[in-house]
CSV table of C-alpha atoms in Angstrom, one decimal:
chain,number,residue,atom,x,y,z
D,211,MET,CA,0.0,0.0,0.0
D,212,ASP,CA,1.4,3.3,-1.0
D,213,THR,CA,1.1,5.9,1.7
D,214,VAL,CA,0.0,8.8,-0.5
D,215,ASN,CA,-2.1,7.4,-3.4
D,216,LEU,CA,-3.3,9.5,-6.3
D,217,TYR,CA,-6.2,8.2,-8.4
D,218,TYR,CA,-8.4,9.7,-11.1
D,219,ARG,CA,-12.1,8.9,-11.4
D,220,ILE,CA,-14.8,9.6,-13.9
D,221,LYS,CA,-18.5,9.5,-13.0
D,222,GLU,CA,-21.5,9.6,-15.3
D,223,GLU,CA,-24.7,10.5,-13.4
D,224,GLY,CA,-23.0,9.5,-10.2
D,225,LYS,CA,-21.9,6.2,-11.4
D,226,VAL,CA,-18.2,5.5,-11.6
D,227,VAL,CA,-17.1,4.5,-15.1
D,228,LEU,CA,-13.4,4.8,-14.8
D,229,PHE,CA,-11.2,4.6,-11.6
D,230,GLU,CA,-7.5,4.2,-12.1
D,231,LYS,CA,-4.3,4.9,-10.2
D,232,SER,CA,-2.6,8.0,-11.4
D,233,ASN,CA,0.9,7.9,-12.7
D,234,SER,CA,2.1,10.4,-10.3
D,235,PHE,CA,2.4,14.0,-9.3
D,236,THR,CA,4.4,16.0,-11.8
D,237,CYS,CA,7.8,17.4,-10.9
D,238,GLN,CA,6.1,20.8,-10.6
D,239,MET,CA,4.2,19.4,-7.7
D,240,GLY,CA,7.3,17.6,-6.5
D,241,ASN,CA,9.1,20.9,-6.3
D,242,ILE,CA,6.3,22.3,-4.3
D,243,PHE,CA,6.6,19.4,-1.9
D,244,ASP,CA,10.4,20.1,-1.8
D,245,SER,CA,9.8,23.7,-0.9
D,246,LEU,CA,7.2,23.0,1.8
D,247,PHE,CA,9.2,20.2,3.4
D,248,LEU,CA,12.5,21.9,3.3
D,249,ASP,CA,11.6,25.6,3.7
D,250,GLN,CA,13.6,26.3,0.6
D,251,THR,CA,12.9,28.2,-2.7
D,252,ARG,CA,12.2,26.1,-5.8
D,253,TYR,CA,11.5,26.9,-9.4
D,254,ILE,CA,8.4,25.5,-11.2
D,255,LYS,CA,7.0,25.9,-14.6
D,256,ASP,CA,3.5,27.3,-15.1
D,257,ILE,CA,1.2,26.0,-17.8
D,258,GLY,CA,2.6,28.6,-20.1
D,259,GLY,CA,6.0,27.2,-19.8
D,260,ASN,CA,7.3,30.1,-17.8
D,261,THR,CA,9.6,29.4,-14.8
D,262,ARG,CA,8.3,30.9,-11.6
D,263,THR,CA,10.0,31.2,-8.2
D,264,PHE,CA,8.2,29.4,-5.5
D,265,TYR,CA,8.9,30.5,-1.9
D,266,PRO,CA,7.8,28.1,0.9
D,267,TYR,CA,5.4,30.7,2.3
D,268,ASN,CA,3.8,31.3,-1.1
D,269,GLY,CA,0.1,30.5,-1.2
D,270,VAL,CA,-1.3,27.4,-2.9
D,271,ASP,CA,-4.9,27.2,-3.9
D,272,VAL,CA,-7.4,25.4,-6.1
D,273,PRO,CA,-8.5,27.2,-9.3
D,274,SER,CA,-12.1,27.4,-10.4
D,275,SER,CA,-11.8,24.4,-12.7
D,276,PRO,CA,-9.1,22.3,-11.1
D,277,VAL,CA,-9.5,19.0,-13.1
D,278,VAL,CA,-8.7,19.5,-16.8
D,279,ILE,CA,-9.2,17.3,-19.8
D,280,GLY,CA,-7.6,17.2,-23.2
D,281,THR,CA,-7.0,15.3,-26.4
D,282,GLY,CA,-3.2,15.0,-26.4
D,283,THR,CA,-1.8,11.5,-26.6
D,284,THR,CA,1.9,12.0,-25.8
D,285,THR,CA,3.1,9.7,-23.0
D,286,VAL,CA,3.2,11.2,-19.6
D,287,GLN,CA,6.5,12.6,-18.5
D,288,TYR,CA,7.5,13.4,-14.9
D,289,CYS,CA,8.1,17.1,-15.8
D,290,ASP,CA,5.0,17.7,-17.9
D,291,TYR,CA,3.9,21.3,-17.1
D,292,LYS,CA,0.6,21.3,-19.1
D,293,LEU,CA,-1.8,19.1,-20.9
D,294,GLU,CA,-0.7,18.5,-24.4
D,295,SER,CA,-4.0,19.7,-25.9
D,296,LYS,CA,-6.4,21.0,-23.3
D,297,ILE,CA,-10.0,21.2,-24.2
D,298,THR,CA,-11.1,24.8,-23.8
D,299,SER,CA,-14.2,25.0,-26.1
D,300,GLY,CA,-17.2,22.8,-26.6
D,301,ILE,CA,-17.5,21.9,-22.9
D,302,THR,CA,-19.0,23.9,-20.0
D,303,LYS,CA,-18.0,23.7,-16.4
D,304,ILE,CA,-21.1,22.8,-14.4
D,305,SER,CA,-19.5,22.8,-11.0
D,306,SER,CA,-16.3,22.1,-9.1
D,307,THR,CA,-15.4,21.3,-5.5
D,308,VAL,CA,-12.9,19.8,-3.2
D,309,TYR,CA,-14.0,17.6,-0.3
D,310,THR,CA,-12.6,15.2,2.1
D,311,GLU,CA,-13.8,11.9,3.6
D,312,ASP,CA,-12.4,9.7,6.3
D,313,ILE,CA,-11.2,6.2,5.6
D,314,ASN,CA,-12.4,3.8,8.3
D,315,GLU,CA,-11.7,0.1,8.9
D,316,GLY,CA,-14.5,-1.0,11.1
D,317,SER,CA,-14.7,1.8,13.7
D,318,VAL,CA,-11.1,2.8,13.4
D,319,LYS,CA,-10.1,5.8,11.4
D,320,VAL,CA,-7.0,4.9,9.2
D,321,GLY,CA,-6.8,7.8,6.8
D,322,GLU,CA,-8.4,10.5,4.7
D,323,ILE,CA,-9.1,11.2,1.0
D,324,ILE,CA,-9.1,14.5,-0.7
D,325,VAL,CA,-11.4,14.6,-3.8
D,326,ILE,CA,-10.8,17.3,-6.4
D,327,ASN,CA,-13.8,17.4,-8.6
D,328,THR,CA,-14.8,19.3,-11.8
D,329,THR,CA,-18.0,18.5,-13.6
D,330,TYR,CA,-18.4,19.4,-17.2
D,331,GLN,CA,-21.1,19.2,-19.8
D,332,ASN,CA,-20.3,18.4,-23.4
D,333,ASN,CA,-22.2,20.9,-25.5
D,334,SER,CA,-20.0,20.6,-28.6
D,335,ALA,CA,-22.7,18.7,-30.6
D,336,THR,CA,-20.4,15.8,-31.0
D,337,ASP,CA,-18.7,13.2,-28.9
D,338,ILE,CA,-15.2,14.1,-27.6
D,339,GLN,CA,-12.5,11.6,-27.4
D,340,VAL,CA,-10.7,12.5,-24.1
D,341,LYS,CA,-7.1,11.2,-24.1
D,342,GLU,CA,-5.6,13.0,-21.2
D,343,ILE,CA,-6.6,14.3,-17.7
D,344,GLY,CA,-4.8,16.4,-15.2
D,345,PHE,CA,-5.4,18.7,-12.2
D,346,GLU,CA,-4.2,22.3,-12.0
D,347,PHE,CA,-3.5,24.4,-8.9
D,348,ASN,CA,-2.7,28.0,-8.3
D,349,ALA,CA,0.5,29.0,-6.6
D,350,ILE,CA,2.3,32.2,-5.9
D,351,SER,CA,-0.6,34.3,-6.9
D,352,SER,CA,-3.9,33.5,-8.5
D,353,SER,CA,-2.6,34.5,-11.9
D,354,TYR,CA,-0.2,31.6,-12.1
D,355,VAL,CA,-1.5,28.1,-12.8
D,356,PHE,CA,0.6,24.9,-12.5
D,357,LEU,CA,-0.1,21.3,-13.5
D,358,GLY,CA,-0.1,18.9,-10.5
D,359,ALA,CA,-0.7,15.6,-12.3
D,360,ARG,CA,-1.3,14.3,-15.8
D,361,ASP,CA,-2.5,10.9,-17.0
D,362,ASN,CA,-3.2,9.3,-20.4
D,363,ILE,CA,-6.8,8.0,-20.5
D,364,ASP,CA,-9.3,6.8,-23.2
D,365,TYR,CA,-12.8,8.0,-22.6
D,366,ILE,CA,-15.6,9.1,-24.9
D,367,PHE,CA,-17.3,12.2,-23.6
D,368,ARG,CA,-20.8,11.8,-25.1
D,369,ASP,CA,-22.5,14.9,-26.6
D,370,SER,CA,-24.8,16.6,-24.1
D,371,SER,CA,-23.8,14.4,-21.2
D,372,ILE,CA,-22.7,15.7,-17.8
D,373,VAL,CA,-19.6,14.0,-16.4
D,374,ALA,CA,-17.6,14.4,-13.2
D,375,PHE,CA,-13.9,14.3,-13.6
D,376,GLU,CA,-12.0,13.8,-10.3
D,377,TYR,CA,-8.6,13.3,-8.8
D,378,ILE,CA,-8.4,11.6,-5.4
D,379,MET,CA,-5.5,11.9,-3.1
D,380,GLU,CA,-5.5,9.2,-0.4
D,381,VAL,CA,-3.4,9.4,2.8
D,382,ARG,CA,-3.7,6.4,5.0
D,383,LEU,CA,-2.0,3.9,7.3
F,180,MET,CA,4.1,9.3,-4.3
F,181,GLN,CA,5.5,6.7,-2.0
F,182,LEU,CA,7.0,6.8,1.4
F,183,PHE,CA,9.7,4.3,2.4
F,184,PHE,CA,11.8,3.9,5.5
F,185,GLY,CA,15.1,2.2,6.1
F,186,ILE,CA,17.6,1.5,8.9
F,187,LYS,CA,21.3,1.3,8.7
F,188,LYS,CA,23.2,-0.2,11.6
F,189,ASP,CA,26.9,0.6,11.9
F,190,GLY,CA,26.7,1.7,8.3
F,191,GLU,CA,25.0,-1.4,6.9
F,192,LEU,CA,21.5,-1.4,5.5
F,193,ILE,CA,19.4,-3.9,7.5
F,194,LYS,CA,15.9,-2.8,6.7
F,195,TYR,CA,14.2,-1.0,3.8
F,196,GLU,CA,10.5,-1.2,3.1
F,197,LYS,CA,7.4,0.8,2.4
F,198,SER,CA,6.3,3.0,5.3
F,199,LYS,CA,3.1,2.1,7.0
F,200,SER,CA,2.1,5.8,6.7
F,201,PHE,CA,2.1,9.4,7.0
F,202,VAL,CA,-0.1,10.2,10.0
F,203,ARG,CA,-3.0,12.6,10.3
F,204,ASN,CA,-0.8,15.7,10.6
F,205,ALA,CA,0.5,15.0,7.1
F,206,ALA,CA,-2.9,14.6,5.7
F,207,ARG,CA,-4.2,17.8,7.3
F,208,PHE,CA,-1.1,19.6,6.0
F,209,PHE,CA,-1.6,18.3,2.4
F,210,LYS,CA,-5.3,19.1,2.2
F,211,CYS,CA,-5.3,22.4,4.0
F,212,ARG,CA,-2.0,23.8,2.6
F,213,LEU,CA,-2.5,22.6,-1.0
F,214,PHE,CA,-6.2,22.3,-1.6
F,215,GLY,CA,-7.9,25.3,-0.3
F,216,GLY,CA,-8.0,24.9,3.4
F,217,GLY,CA,-10.7,26.8,5.2
F,218,ARG,CA,-12.2,27.8,1.8
F,219,TYR,CA,-13.8,24.4,1.8
F,220,GLY,CA,-14.5,24.1,5.5
F,221,PHE,CA,-11.6,21.7,6.2
F,222,THR,CA,-10.4,21.2,9.7
F,223,CYS,CA,-6.9,22.6,9.5
F,224,THR,CA,-5.4,21.8,13.0
F,225,LEU,CA,-2.1,20.1,13.5
F,226,PHE,CA,-0.8,18.7,16.7
F,227,ALA,CA,2.8,19.2,17.8
F,228,VAL,CA,4.7,16.4,19.6
F,229,ASP,CA,4.1,18.3,22.8
F,230,SER,CA,0.3,18.0,22.1
F,231,THR,CA,-0.2,21.7,21.5
F,232,SER,CA,-2.4,22.5,18.5
F,233,PHE,CA,-2.0,25.1,15.8
F,234,GLY,CA,-3.8,25.8,12.6
F,235,VAL,CA,-2.5,25.3,9.1
F,236,THR,CA,-2.0,28.6,7.2
F,237,SER,CA,-0.7,29.6,3.8
F,238,ARG,CA,2.7,30.1,5.5
F,239,THR,CA,2.9,26.6,7.1
F,240,ARG,CA,6.0,24.8,5.9
F,241,PHE,CA,8.4,22.3,7.4
F,242,ASN,CA,12.2,22.0,7.5
F,243,PHE,CA,14.7,19.5,8.8
F,244,PRO,CA,17.4,21.4,10.8
F,245,ASP,CA,20.2,19.7,12.6
F,246,ASP,CA,18.8,20.4,16.0
F,247,ALA,CA,17.8,18.4,19.0
F,248,ASN,CA,14.0,18.3,18.3
F,249,THR,CA,14.0,17.5,14.7
F,250,GLY,CA,14.9,14.1,13.1
F,251,VAL,CA,14.0,10.5,12.5
F,252,PHE,CA,13.4,9.5,16.1
F,253,ILE,CA,13.7,6.0,17.4
F,254,GLY,CA,11.7,4.3,20.2
F,255,ASN,CA,10.7,1.0,21.7
F,256,GLY,CA,6.9,1.3,21.5
F,257,ASN,CA,4.8,-1.0,19.3
F,258,SER,CA,1.6,0.8,18.6
F,259,LEU,CA,0.6,2.8,15.5
F,260,ASP,CA,-2.4,5.0,15.2
F,261,TRP,CA,-3.6,7.4,12.6
F,262,GLU,CA,-3.8,10.2,15.2
F,263,ASP,CA,-0.4,9.6,16.8
F,264,TYR,CA,1.5,12.9,17.5
F,265,ASP,CA,4.7,11.4,18.8
F,266,LEU,CA,6.5,8.1,19.1
F,267,THR,CA,5.0,5.9,21.8
F,268,SER,CA,8.3,5.6,23.8
F,269,ARG,CA,11.3,7.5,22.6
F,270,LEU,CA,14.8,6.1,23.3
F,271,SER,CA,17.5,8.4,24.6
F,272,LEU,CA,20.5,7.6,22.4
F,273,THR,CA,23.1,10.2,21.5
F,274,LYS,CA,22.1,12.1,18.4
F,275,GLN,CA,24.9,12.6,16.0
F,276,SER,CA,23.4,14.5,13.0
F,277,ASN,CA,20.4,15.1,10.8
F,278,SER,CA,20.8,15.2,7.0
F,279,PHE,CA,18.7,15.6,3.9
F,280,ASP,CA,19.4,14.2,0.5
F,281,ASN,CA,17.7,14.8,-2.8
F,282,GLN,CA,18.3,12.3,-5.6
F,283,ASP,CA,17.1,12.3,-9.2
F,284,ILE,CA,15.8,9.0,-10.7
F,285,VAL,CA,16.8,8.9,-14.4
F,286,ASP,CA,16.5,6.3,-17.1
F,287,GLY,CA,19.3,5.0,-19.3
F,288,SER,CA,19.0,8.0,-21.5
F,289,GLY,CA,19.2,10.5,-18.7
F,290,ASN,CA,15.5,11.4,-18.7
F,291,LEU,CA,14.2,12.4,-15.4
F,292,LEU,CA,11.6,9.9,-14.1
F,293,GLY,CA,11.2,11.0,-10.5
F,294,ARG,CA,13.0,12.0,-7.4
F,295,TYR,CA,14.0,10.6,-4.0
F,296,ARG,CA,14.0,12.9,-1.0
F,297,SER,CA,15.6,11.3,2.1
F,298,TYR,CA,15.6,12.5,5.7
F,299,THR,CA,18.2,10.8,7.9
F,300,THR,CA,19.3,10.9,11.6
F,301,VAL,CA,22.3,9.1,13.0
F,302,TRP,CA,22.1,7.9,16.6
F,303,LYS,CA,24.9,6.3,18.7
F,304,ASN,CA,24.2,4.0,21.7
F,305,GLU,CA,26.2,5.4,24.6
F,306,THR,CA,23.9,4.1,27.3
F,307,GLY,CA,26.3,1.3,28.4
F,308,SER,CA,23.9,-1.5,27.4
F,309,ALA,CA,22.1,-2.8,24.3
F,310,VAL,CA,18.7,-1.4,23.4
F,311,GLN,CA,15.8,-2.6,21.3
F,312,VAL,CA,14.4,-0.4,18.6
F,313,THR,CA,10.8,-1.1,17.5
F,314,GLU,CA,9.6,2.2,16.2
F,315,ILE,CA,10.7,5.2,14.2
F,316,GLY,CA,9.0,8.5,13.5
F,317,LEU,CA,9.7,11.5,11.2
F,318,VAL,CA,9.5,14.8,13.3
F,319,MET,CA,9.9,18.0,11.3
F,320,HIS,CA,10.1,21.6,12.4
F,321,GLU,CA,7.3,23.9,11.4
F,322,ALA,CA,9.0,27.2,10.4
F,323,ASP,CA,6.2,29.7,11.0
F,324,THR,CA,5.2,28.6,14.5
F,325,ASN,CA,8.4,27.0,15.7
F,326,LYS,CA,6.6,23.7,16.4
F,327,TYR,CA,7.8,20.2,16.1
F,328,VAL,CA,5.4,17.9,14.3
F,329,LEU,CA,5.3,14.1,13.7
F,330,LEU,CA,4.5,13.4,10.1
F,331,ALA,CA,5.1,9.7,9.7
F,332,LYS,CA,5.6,6.7,12.0
F,333,ASP,CA,6.3,3.0,11.7
F,334,VAL,CA,6.7,0.0,14.0
F,335,PHE,CA,8.6,-3.2,13.3
F,336,ASP,CA,10.2,-6.2,14.9
F,337,PRO,CA,12.9,-5.4,17.4
F,338,ILE,CA,16.3,-4.4,16.2
F,339,THR,CA,19.1,-4.7,18.8
F,340,VAL,CA,21.5,-1.9,19.0
F,341,GLU,CA,24.6,-2.8,21.1
F,342,ASP,CA,26.4,-0.3,23.3
F,343,GLY,CA,28.8,1.7,21.1
F,344,SER,CA,26.9,0.9,17.8
F,345,THR,CA,25.2,3.5,15.6
F,346,ILE,CA,21.7,3.3,14.1
F,347,GLN,CA,20.8,5.4,11.1
F,348,PRO,CA,17.0,5.5,10.5
F,349,PHE,CA,15.8,7.4,7.4
F,350,TYR,CA,12.5,8.2,5.6
F,351,GLN,CA,12.6,8.4,1.8
F,352,LEU,CA,9.8,10.1,-0.2
F,353,LYS,CA,9.6,9.0,-3.8
F,354,THR,CA,7.7,10.6,-6.7
F,355,LEU,CA,7.9,8.7,-9.9
F,356,VAL,CA,6.1,8.6,-13.2
């Protein structure tokens, strides 16, 4: 059992249709961990490819649409800093949220999960072949966006459907 | 991201395995520092090893100085609970040093695949008799509040450390594609 597990999950009308272990956090997120666990400055690339200086006391937050999807097919690399081809039109964000749940074994609490959710509707008038998924976060200031994870997937986002795309971070004994 | 722990005795690696876990402090830190904190109504309280509590803020961050209160501590307790804030029973060996190491993981072509981050403390047994080690825990220093916080803990079968021997427990955080 890993100690910090990252998963992605897709739900159609509340029903889970895809649930997989994520490849990993990107090195952008790794550098944030470095900074926060060493109290040292690190350099991270934003989704525009610009190198930004991250100080350990810089803020980190969740953007309005944290989970992002795309059509790019390049194999995931540790230092990916953006989706290869993020879908920015033809879909509408319905909602997004972050919530946590306890993990219990019987009556004993053994961990927690953090769910990062963005729900989109496909209004492109055609099915969309989703080939990549990731989550983004804000750091330094709200104007800078960074990619925290990226995974290759194969999912058909049907026209007019409403689908929840999620990343789940699990910390447990 | 995976957490491992290992133990060297007199310089020889005698144990290396996946850690049982980060504990609740780490989960609270991750979710409140990285994913919006109070904006989503999360409980953002951490507990220091002295049981004092403090809230996670946007300035909360940890470091690993070579001081008396930070390190990979050793003990002879054998319980592990998600809400542990310290080792069950710390041993009073002589602390030699804390160190941190950051190591890239690359493939044969030099492509970066991930990174190891290792936190190590060296202890020497100068008690005059052998001791049994059954638990270790990673205690880091919170830079903004000057608190010391347990982030990970593991228990295992007894390891005997003879008088005059050194024991070198370490935690290793691994991110890898």
